[in-house]
């Protein structure tokens, strides 16, 4: 029986992927094999030594001490792309809210207080001039970060008739395949920003992306640009954008990350972190991450880990050994040597590395006894060994 600790409410559809006859899932499990969470901040948590995997039902992992987990040979899984459609739809909403002045217009109508319809209609007609907007076709959208979300945003905006320019110096081959051929590729972030009537960010918050949109870059952009940050607070320098709103450089700022600085400011459309808040996204994330954690606990396969290489091997032989180790020379040699000494024949073996960690799956033709596991664990550089 595997034990799974949940640190947030996780969709039942996701947890149903962990069958009750094999998995005890609860929010107070002691000595869990795995932790599944959404936004719970794990940085100050005492993580039980029994934990073998962490699954984040979402995309960003900055609430998880990933480096510490890597040092212990524990993979952290996420659910890339599972909430991408939800965020994409909110970006389209954001552009339309900004272009058609919807928030102010709605506010105006809501606050009309005329008991007679004739008079109300006069006020409607009198007021509407203030909220006249513009349409999206022919306008240019810059998409910074062409990952799961950025690619969908770029393709959808193109389908709405916009010109789209994208910037992502490290786009994956898979995302490059998904990206519509009509999306222009910028060589620098400035090239994309300076072409933009709208700019939207879909990058992780890491040192190189902190304050990616700052006063200096904003100064060279078109007047009246609409800035959208539905990625993470900190990627856009809010103070610079507020100055831009005051000077007219920026016409609207759509942010999913409200702060006291942004509160009540003219031109700011702040949303309460709604990007991935749809039932569908939560379910998709929970299903993906539950299946990945299950496959890791049962088969040692690693799919969509943020700190470990992708490793998948169909089961064969009598037993599978899963070894996490430091990425150093001769680790595979030493592992094979221990197995050879014990007279265990290797059926299949795969070894992949990522940064400082490496991971080896070995299918053997008979059961390894405890002494083999102990010898493997004792190899200098081995972080943990599991017999599956
Ligand atoms: N508002 C929300 O509720 C919400 C929901 C989901 C995701 N997000 C945020 O959106 C971000 C993107 O999500 P995703 O699923 O598309 O992630 P992803 O990993 O698929 O894509 C991120 C992309 O950013 C690119 N990138 C990294 N550094 C870059 C740089 N310096 N310049 C340009 N591109 C760079 C990467 O190459 C990658 O293609 C997440 O990191 C998360 O913070 C927010």
Short mmCIF file of C-alpha atoms and ligand atoms in Angstrom, two decimals:
data_model
loop_
_atom_site.label_atom_id
_atom_site.label_comp_id
_atom_site.label_asym_id
_atom_site.label_seq_id
_atom_site.Cartn_x
_atom_site.Cartn_y
_atom_site.Cartn_z
CA UNK A 1 0.00 0.00 0.00
CA UNK A 2 1.40 3.40 -0.99
CA UNK A 3 0.66 6.40 1.23
CA UNK A 4 0.03 9.80 -0.34
CA UNK A 5 -0.19 13.05 1.61
CA UNK A 6 -2.25 15.86 0.07
CA UNK A 7 -1.37 19.40 1.16
CA UNK A 8 -4.25 21.09 -0.69
CA UNK A 9 -7.64 20.02 -1.95
CA UNK A 10 -6.94 17.92 -5.01
CA UNK A 11 -9.68 17.15 -7.53
CA UNK A 12 -11.39 13.81 -6.90
CA UNK A 13 -11.06 12.98 -10.58
CA UNK A 14 -7.29 13.14 -10.16
CA UNK A 15 -7.15 11.21 -6.91
CA UNK A 16 -9.39 8.51 -8.40
CA UNK A 17 -6.36 7.57 -10.53
CA UNK A 18 -4.82 6.22 -7.29
CA UNK A 19 -6.95 3.11 -6.63
CA UNK A 20 -8.09 2.73 -3.01
CA UNK A 21 -6.90 -0.88 -2.78
CA UNK A 22 -3.31 0.25 -3.47
CA UNK A 23 -3.23 3.84 -2.22
CA UNK A 24 -4.07 5.47 1.11
CA UNK A 25 -4.58 9.15 0.29
CA UNK A 26 -5.25 11.70 3.04
CA UNK A 27 -4.31 15.18 4.24
CA UNK A 28 -2.84 13.83 7.50
CA UNK A 29 -0.95 10.74 6.30
CA UNK A 30 2.15 9.88 8.36
CA UNK A 31 5.30 8.66 6.57
CA UNK A 32 3.94 9.29 3.08
CA UNK A 33 5.57 7.83 -0.03
CA UNK A 34 4.50 10.87 -2.02
CA UNK A 35 3.10 14.35 -1.55
CA UNK A 36 0.57 15.91 -3.92
CA UNK A 37 -0.13 19.62 -3.60
CA UNK A 38 -1.19 22.74 -5.44
CA UNK A 39 0.01 26.03 -3.93
CA UNK A 40 0.94 24.98 -0.35
CA UNK A 41 4.33 26.56 0.49
CA UNK A 42 6.67 23.69 1.32
CA UNK A 43 9.83 25.73 1.89
CA UNK A 44 9.55 25.75 5.70
CA UNK A 45 8.03 22.29 5.99
CA UNK A 46 9.82 19.30 7.55
CA UNK A 47 9.56 16.88 4.67
CA UNK A 48 9.28 13.30 5.99
CA UNK A 49 12.23 11.05 5.11
CA UNK A 50 9.76 8.52 3.65
CA UNK A 51 8.87 10.84 0.73
CA UNK A 52 9.96 9.51 -2.67
CA UNK A 53 8.12 11.88 -4.99
CA UNK A 54 6.37 15.23 -4.99
CA UNK A 55 3.59 16.06 -7.43
CA UNK A 56 2.49 19.66 -8.03
CA UNK A 57 -0.96 19.80 -9.62
CA UNK A 58 -0.08 22.89 -11.66
CA UNK A 59 2.75 24.39 -13.69
CA UNK A 60 4.92 26.61 -11.45
CA UNK A 61 6.96 24.95 -8.70
CA UNK A 62 8.34 27.92 -6.76
CA UNK A 63 6.38 26.80 -3.66
CA UNK A 64 8.54 23.63 -3.55
CA UNK A 65 12.21 23.39 -2.46
CA UNK A 66 13.22 21.75 -5.74
CA UNK A 67 17.02 22.04 -5.20
CA UNK A 68 16.76 20.37 -1.80
CA UNK A 69 14.70 17.57 -3.34
CA UNK A 70 17.25 17.09 -6.13
CA UNK A 71 20.03 16.72 -3.55
CA UNK A 72 18.04 13.89 -1.96
CA UNK A 73 17.25 12.23 -5.28
CA UNK A 74 13.54 13.02 -5.09
CA UNK A 75 11.81 13.96 -8.34
CA UNK A 76 9.32 16.82 -8.36
CA UNK A 77 6.57 16.37 -10.94
CA UNK A 78 4.32 19.05 -12.40
CA UNK A 79 1.53 19.18 -14.93
CA UNK A 80 2.79 21.26 -17.83
CA UNK A 81 0.11 22.24 -20.26
CA UNK A 82 -2.78 20.91 -18.18
CA UNK A 83 -3.97 24.42 -17.37
CA UNK A 84 -2.73 26.05 -20.58
CA UNK A 85 -6.12 26.37 -22.22
CA UNK A 86 -7.56 28.06 -19.11
CA UNK A 87 -4.78 30.68 -19.12
CA UNK A 88 -5.01 31.12 -22.89
CA UNK A 89 -8.72 31.94 -22.63
CA UNK A 90 -8.04 34.51 -19.88
CA UNK A 91 -5.39 36.21 -22.03
CA UNK A 92 -7.94 36.57 -24.84
CA UNK A 93 -10.42 37.94 -22.26
CA UNK A 94 -7.72 40.36 -21.05
CA UNK A 95 -7.13 41.73 -24.55
CA UNK A 96 -10.86 42.22 -25.12
CA UNK A 97 -11.41 43.81 -21.69
CA UNK A 98 -8.66 46.28 -22.52
CA UNK A 99 -9.57 46.96 -26.17
CA UNK A 100 -13.28 47.52 -25.51
CA UNK A 101 -12.92 49.30 -22.13
CA UNK A 102 -15.26 46.70 -20.71
CA UNK A 103 -14.48 47.15 -17.01
CA UNK A 104 -15.06 50.91 -16.98
CA UNK A 105 -18.08 50.59 -19.27
CA UNK A 106 -19.64 47.94 -17.09
CA UNK A 107 -19.00 50.05 -14.03
CA UNK A 108 -20.65 53.04 -15.71
CA UNK A 109 -23.80 51.08 -16.55
CA UNK A 110 -23.97 49.41 -13.17
CA UNK A 111 -23.92 52.77 -11.45
CA UNK A 112 -26.66 54.39 -13.57
CA UNK A 113 -29.54 55.12 -11.29
CA UNK A 114 -32.49 56.32 -13.38
CA UNK A 115 -35.89 54.93 -12.44
CA UNK A 116 -37.30 55.78 -15.92
CA UNK A 117 -36.04 53.71 -18.85
CA UNK A 118 -36.22 56.68 -21.24
CA UNK A 119 -33.80 58.65 -19.11
CA UNK A 120 -31.63 55.60 -18.50
CA UNK A 121 -31.37 55.04 -22.25
CA UNK A 122 -30.34 58.67 -22.72
CA UNK A 123 -27.57 58.21 -20.21
CA UNK A 124 -26.52 54.98 -21.92
CA UNK A 125 -26.27 56.77 -25.25
CA UNK A 126 -24.54 59.79 -23.71
CA UNK A 127 -22.02 57.67 -21.86
CA UNK A 128 -21.05 55.16 -24.51
CA UNK A 129 -18.75 57.55 -26.40
CA UNK A 130 -16.31 57.44 -23.50
CA UNK A 131 -15.91 53.70 -23.87
CA UNK A 132 -15.50 53.38 -27.64
CA UNK A 133 -12.86 50.76 -28.27
CA UNK A 134 -10.95 49.13 -31.05
CA UNK A 135 -10.76 45.68 -32.63
CA UNK A 136 -8.01 43.10 -32.49
CA UNK A 137 -7.35 42.17 -36.17
CA UNK A 138 -4.29 43.91 -37.52
CA UNK A 139 -2.94 44.72 -34.03
CA UNK A 140 0.32 43.10 -32.96
CA UNK A 141 0.58 40.82 -29.97
CA UNK A 142 4.02 40.02 -28.56
CA UNK A 143 4.14 36.69 -26.73
CA UNK A 144 7.14 36.37 -24.44
CA UNK A 145 7.72 32.68 -23.67
CA UNK A 146 6.45 30.09 -26.15
CA UNK A 147 5.80 27.17 -23.84
CA UNK A 148 2.54 25.31 -23.30
CA UNK A 149 0.59 28.52 -22.68
CA UNK A 150 2.47 30.93 -24.96
CA UNK A 151 2.08 28.71 -28.03
CA UNK A 152 -1.67 28.39 -27.47
CA UNK A 153 -2.00 32.14 -26.93
CA UNK A 154 0.01 32.90 -30.08
CA UNK A 155 -2.03 30.50 -32.22
CA UNK A 156 -5.37 31.75 -30.85
CA UNK A 157 -4.43 35.41 -31.37
CA UNK A 158 -3.41 34.66 -34.94
CA UNK A 159 -6.76 32.96 -35.50
CA UNK A 160 -8.42 36.20 -34.29
CA UNK A 161 -6.63 38.08 -37.08
CA UNK A 162 -3.80 39.56 -35.02
CA UNK A 163 -0.16 39.79 -36.07
CA UNK A 164 1.79 37.75 -33.58
CA UNK A 165 5.47 38.00 -32.75
CA UNK A 166 6.95 35.51 -30.28
CA UNK A 167 10.16 35.41 -28.29
CA UNK A 168 11.60 32.30 -26.65
CA UNK A 169 15.33 31.60 -26.99
CA UNK A 170 14.95 28.07 -25.62
CA UNK A 171 11.69 26.89 -27.19
CA UNK A 172 11.32 23.10 -27.21
CA UNK A 173 11.14 21.22 -30.49
CA UNK A 174 7.64 20.04 -29.59
CA UNK A 175 6.40 23.59 -28.98
CA UNK A 176 8.11 24.81 -32.14
CA UNK A 177 6.11 22.17 -34.04
CA UNK A 178 2.87 23.33 -32.41
CA UNK A 179 3.45 27.00 -33.14
CA UNK A 180 1.55 28.35 -36.13
CA UNK A 181 3.85 29.10 -39.05
CA UNK A 182 2.39 32.62 -39.20
CA UNK A 183 3.89 33.61 -35.85
CA UNK A 184 6.95 35.80 -36.39
CA UNK A 185 10.01 34.79 -34.36
CA UNK A 186 11.84 37.63 -32.65
CA UNK A 187 15.60 37.35 -32.19
CA UNK A 188 15.58 39.47 -29.04
CA UNK A 189 13.00 40.33 -26.40
CA UNK A 190 13.28 44.00 -27.46
CA UNK A 191 12.36 43.13 -31.05
CA UNK A 192 9.12 41.55 -29.83
CA UNK A 193 8.35 44.26 -27.26
CA UNK A 194 8.94 47.15 -29.66
CA UNK A 195 6.51 45.72 -32.24
CA UNK A 196 3.72 45.22 -29.70
CA UNK A 197 0.30 46.81 -29.33
CA UNK A 198 -0.29 44.11 -26.71
CA UNK A 199 2.35 42.16 -24.82
CA UNK A 200 1.76 39.03 -22.77
CA UNK A 201 4.28 37.10 -20.65
CA UNK A 202 4.30 33.31 -20.34
CA UNK A 203 7.69 32.60 -18.77
CA UNK A 204 8.55 31.14 -15.37
CA UNK A 205 9.67 33.57 -12.65
CA UNK A 206 13.43 32.97 -12.54
CA UNK A 207 16.31 35.44 -12.17
CA UNK A 208 16.61 36.17 -15.94
CA UNK A 209 12.85 36.86 -16.19
CA UNK A 210 12.51 39.04 -13.06
CA UNK A 211 11.41 42.57 -14.11
CA UNK A 212 11.66 41.47 -17.74
CA UNK A 213 9.44 44.42 -18.55
CA UNK A 214 11.11 47.41 -16.88
CA UNK A 215 11.17 51.18 -17.36
CA UNK A 216 14.07 51.03 -19.82
CA UNK A 217 12.37 48.53 -22.13
CA UNK A 218 9.00 50.22 -21.76
CA UNK A 219 10.47 53.54 -22.92
CA UNK A 220 11.18 52.06 -26.39
CA UNK A 221 7.74 50.47 -26.79
CA UNK A 222 4.75 51.88 -28.69
CA UNK A 223 2.61 54.47 -26.92
CA UNK A 224 -0.65 53.05 -25.61
CA UNK A 225 0.59 49.46 -25.34
CA UNK A 226 -1.53 46.99 -23.36
CA UNK A 227 0.59 45.00 -20.90
CA UNK A 228 -0.60 41.62 -19.61
CA UNK A 229 0.99 39.55 -16.89
CA UNK A 230 -0.81 36.31 -16.22
CA UNK A 231 2.42 34.42 -15.52
CA UNK A 232 3.79 35.49 -12.12
CA UNK A 233 4.11 38.67 -10.08
CA UNK A 234 7.67 40.01 -10.44
CA UNK A 235 8.06 39.31 -14.17
CA UNK A 236 6.70 42.79 -14.89
CA UNK A 237 8.02 45.74 -12.90
CA UNK A 238 4.67 47.05 -11.62
CA UNK A 239 6.09 50.45 -10.64
CA UNK A 240 7.39 51.00 -14.20
CA UNK A 241 4.02 50.04 -15.69
CA UNK A 242 2.17 52.38 -13.28
CA UNK A 243 4.45 55.22 -14.44
CA UNK A 244 3.66 54.15 -18.01
CA UNK A 245 -0.08 54.29 -17.28
CA UNK A 246 0.31 57.79 -15.85
CA UNK A 247 2.25 59.03 -18.89
CA UNK A 248 0.07 57.30 -21.52
CA UNK A 249 2.86 54.94 -22.63
CA UNK A 250 0.68 52.10 -21.33
CA UNK A 251 -3.08 52.15 -21.90
CA UNK A 252 -4.06 49.17 -19.73
CA UNK A 253 -2.33 46.75 -17.42
CA UNK A 254 -4.00 43.37 -17.00
CA UNK A 255 -2.47 41.49 -14.10
CA UNK A 256 -3.40 38.26 -12.40
CA UNK A 257 -1.29 39.36 -9.40
CA UNK A 258 -2.91 42.20 -7.45
CA UNK A 259 -0.85 44.16 -4.93
CA UNK A 260 -1.40 47.24 -2.80
CA UNK A 261 0.69 49.14 -5.30
CA UNK A 262 -1.77 48.29 -8.10
CA UNK A 263 -4.94 48.59 -6.02
CA UNK A 264 -7.40 51.16 -7.40
CA UNK A 265 -4.99 52.57 -10.00
CA UNK A 266 -6.49 53.97 -13.20
CA UNK A 267 -5.96 51.60 -16.13
CA UNK A 268 -5.19 48.53 -14.01
CA UNK A 269 -7.38 45.48 -14.50
CA UNK A 270 -6.36 43.21 -11.63
CA UNK A 271 -7.75 39.71 -11.39
CA UNK A 272 -7.53 37.47 -8.32
CA UNK A 273 -5.08 34.88 -9.75
CA UNK A 274 -7.78 33.43 -12.02
CA UNK A 275 -5.45 32.09 -14.74
CA UNK A 276 -5.83 28.40 -14.05
CA UNK A 277 -9.02 28.67 -12.01
CA UNK A 278 -11.35 26.51 -14.02
CA UNK A 279 -12.78 23.17 -13.03
CA UNK A 280 -11.30 21.67 -16.19
CA UNK A 281 -7.77 22.92 -15.46
CA UNK A 282 -7.82 21.68 -11.88
CA UNK A 283 -9.02 18.28 -13.00
CA UNK A 284 -6.48 18.04 -15.83
CA UNK A 285 -3.62 18.97 -13.49
CA UNK A 286 -4.69 16.54 -10.78
CA UNK A 287 -5.16 13.68 -13.25
CA UNK A 288 -1.77 14.28 -14.90
CA UNK A 289 0.16 14.56 -11.67
CA UNK A 290 -1.57 11.60 -9.99
CA UNK A 291 -0.78 9.39 -12.99
CA UNK A 292 2.85 10.53 -13.07
CA UNK A 293 3.37 9.97 -9.33
CA UNK A 294 1.69 6.54 -9.62
CA UNK A 295 3.90 5.51 -12.53
CA UNK A 296 6.97 6.63 -10.59
CA UNK A 297 6.02 4.83 -7.36
CA UNK A 298 5.04 1.62 -9.13
CA UNK A 299 7.39 1.52 -12.12
CA UNK A 300 10.06 4.14 -11.50
CA UNK A 301 9.17 5.89 -14.77
CA UNK A 302 9.72 9.66 -14.81
CA UNK A 303 7.52 11.86 -16.98
CA UNK A 304 7.22 15.64 -16.53
CA UNK A 305 9.66 16.10 -13.70
CA UNK A 306 11.16 19.56 -13.23
CA UNK A 307 14.42 18.27 -11.74
CA UNK A 308 14.93 14.75 -13.14
CA UNK A 309 15.41 13.50 -16.69
CA UNK A 310 12.54 11.89 -18.59
CA UNK A 311 13.00 8.10 -18.21
CA UNK A 312 10.44 5.54 -19.36
CA UNK A 313 11.01 1.84 -19.80
CA UNK A 314 8.33 -0.83 -20.35
CA UNK A 315 8.45 -3.42 -17.53
CA UNK A 316 10.39 -6.60 -18.25
CA UNK A 317 12.17 -9.26 -16.21
CA UNK A 318 11.48 -10.24 -12.59
CA UNK A 319 12.30 -7.06 -10.77
CA UNK A 320 13.08 -3.43 -11.46
CA UNK A 321 15.66 -1.36 -9.61
CA UNK A 322 15.42 2.42 -9.68
CA UNK A 323 18.58 4.29 -8.70
CA UNK A 324 18.94 8.07 -8.26
CA UNK A 325 22.53 9.19 -8.24
CA UNK A 326 24.80 12.13 -8.72
CA UNK A 327 25.74 12.79 -12.33
CA UNK A 328 29.34 11.50 -12.13
CA UNK A 329 31.52 9.21 -14.24
CA UNK A 330 31.42 5.44 -13.65
CA UNK A 331 28.11 5.35 -11.75
CA UNK A 332 26.53 2.96 -14.28
CA UNK A 333 29.72 0.85 -14.20
CA UNK A 334 29.57 0.52 -10.43
CA UNK A 335 25.84 -0.31 -10.45
CA UNK A 336 26.36 -3.03 -13.11
CA UNK A 337 29.30 -4.37 -11.16
CA UNK A 338 27.25 -4.87 -7.97
CA UNK A 339 24.53 -6.64 -9.97
CA UNK A 340 27.09 -8.80 -11.80
CA UNK A 341 28.77 -9.79 -8.52
CA UNK A 342 25.39 -10.91 -7.19
CA UNK A 343 24.85 -13.05 -10.32
CA UNK A 344 21.92 -10.90 -11.47
CA UNK A 345 21.44 -10.65 -15.21
CA UNK A 346 20.41 -7.28 -16.64
CA UNK A 347 17.40 -7.48 -18.92
CA UNK A 348 17.06 -3.78 -19.76
CA UNK A 349 18.88 -0.76 -18.48
CA UNK A 350 18.48 2.94 -19.11
CA UNK A 351 20.42 5.84 -17.64
CA UNK A 352 19.70 9.51 -18.20
CA UNK A 353 21.06 12.63 -16.55
CA UNK A 354 19.89 16.17 -16.01
CA UNK A 355 22.14 18.76 -14.41
CA UNK A 356 23.67 17.32 -11.25
CA UNK A 357 21.41 14.27 -11.02
CA UNK A 358 21.16 11.05 -12.98
CA UNK A 359 18.67 8.23 -12.88
CA UNK A 360 19.03 4.58 -13.75
CA UNK A 361 16.34 1.96 -14.28
CA UNK A 362 17.49 -1.64 -14.42
CA UNK A 363 15.24 -4.64 -15.10
CA UNK A 364 16.82 -7.85 -13.79
CA UNK A 365 15.90 -11.49 -14.42
CA UNK A 366 15.52 -12.50 -10.75
CA UNK A 367 14.84 -10.86 -7.38
CA UNK A 368 17.69 -8.92 -5.78
CA UNK A 369 18.04 -9.61 -2.08
CA UNK A 370 18.46 -6.89 0.57
CA UNK A 371 22.26 -7.13 0.48
CA UNK A 372 22.26 -6.05 -3.19
CA UNK A 373 20.10 -3.02 -2.38
CA UNK A 374 22.46 -2.20 0.53
CA UNK A 375 25.55 -2.47 -1.71
CA UNK A 376 23.95 -0.26 -4.36
CA UNK A 377 22.92 2.29 -1.71
CA UNK A 378 26.49 2.31 -0.36
CA UNK A 379 28.04 3.37 -3.71
CA UNK A 380 29.44 6.87 -3.27
CA UNK A 381 27.14 9.23 -5.17
CA UNK A 382 24.01 7.05 -5.02
CA UNK A 383 21.15 9.09 -3.52
CA UNK A 384 18.52 6.37 -3.19
CA UNK A 385 17.63 2.92 -4.49
CA UNK A 386 14.19 1.37 -4.85
CA UNK A 387 13.32 -2.23 -5.69
CA UNK A 388 10.02 -2.32 -7.58
N1 LIG B 1 -1.97 32.88 -13.73
C1 LIG B 1 -1.98 31.60 -13.46
O1 LIG B 1 -2.81 31.12 -12.72
C2 LIG B 1 -0.97 30.70 -14.11
C3 LIG B 1 -1.34 29.40 -14.46
C4 LIG B 1 -0.42 28.57 -15.08
C5 LIG B 1 0.86 29.00 -15.29
N2 LIG B 1 1.21 30.25 -14.91
C6 LIG B 1 2.59 30.74 -15.14
O2 LIG B 1 2.83 30.71 -16.52
C7 LIG B 1 4.17 30.31 -16.75
C8 LIG B 1 4.27 29.64 -18.10
O3 LIG B 1 3.53 28.42 -18.08
P1 LIG B 1 3.69 27.32 -19.22
O4 LIG B 1 2.80 26.19 -18.83
O5 LIG B 1 3.55 27.92 -20.56
O6 LIG B 1 5.21 26.91 -18.96
P2 LIG B 1 6.25 26.25 -19.99
O7 LIG B 1 7.38 25.75 -19.18
O8 LIG B 1 5.56 25.33 -20.92
O9 LIG B 1 6.75 27.50 -20.85
C9 LIG B 1 7.61 28.48 -20.36
C10 LIG B 1 8.40 28.97 -21.54
O10 LIG B 1 9.18 30.09 -21.14
C11 LIG B 1 10.38 30.05 -21.89
N3 LIG B 1 11.39 30.89 -21.28
C12 LIG B 1 12.15 30.65 -20.18
N4 LIG B 1 12.97 31.68 -19.97
C13 LIG B 1 12.73 32.59 -20.95
C14 LIG B 1 13.26 33.86 -21.26
N5 LIG B 1 14.21 34.42 -20.51
N6 LIG B 1 12.76 34.52 -22.33
C15 LIG B 1 11.78 33.99 -23.08
N7 LIG B 1 11.25 32.77 -22.84
C16 LIG B 1 11.71 32.09 -21.78
C17 LIG B 1 10.74 28.57 -21.89
O11 LIG B 1 11.63 28.27 -22.93
C18 LIG B 1 9.39 27.93 -22.10
O12 LIG B 1 9.14 27.68 -23.47
C19 LIG B 1 4.48 29.36 -15.57
O13 LIG B 1 5.85 29.38 -15.24
C20 LIG B 1 3.65 29.90 -14.45
O14 LIG B 1 4.43 30.76 -13.65
C21 LIG B 1 0.33 31.11 -14.33
#
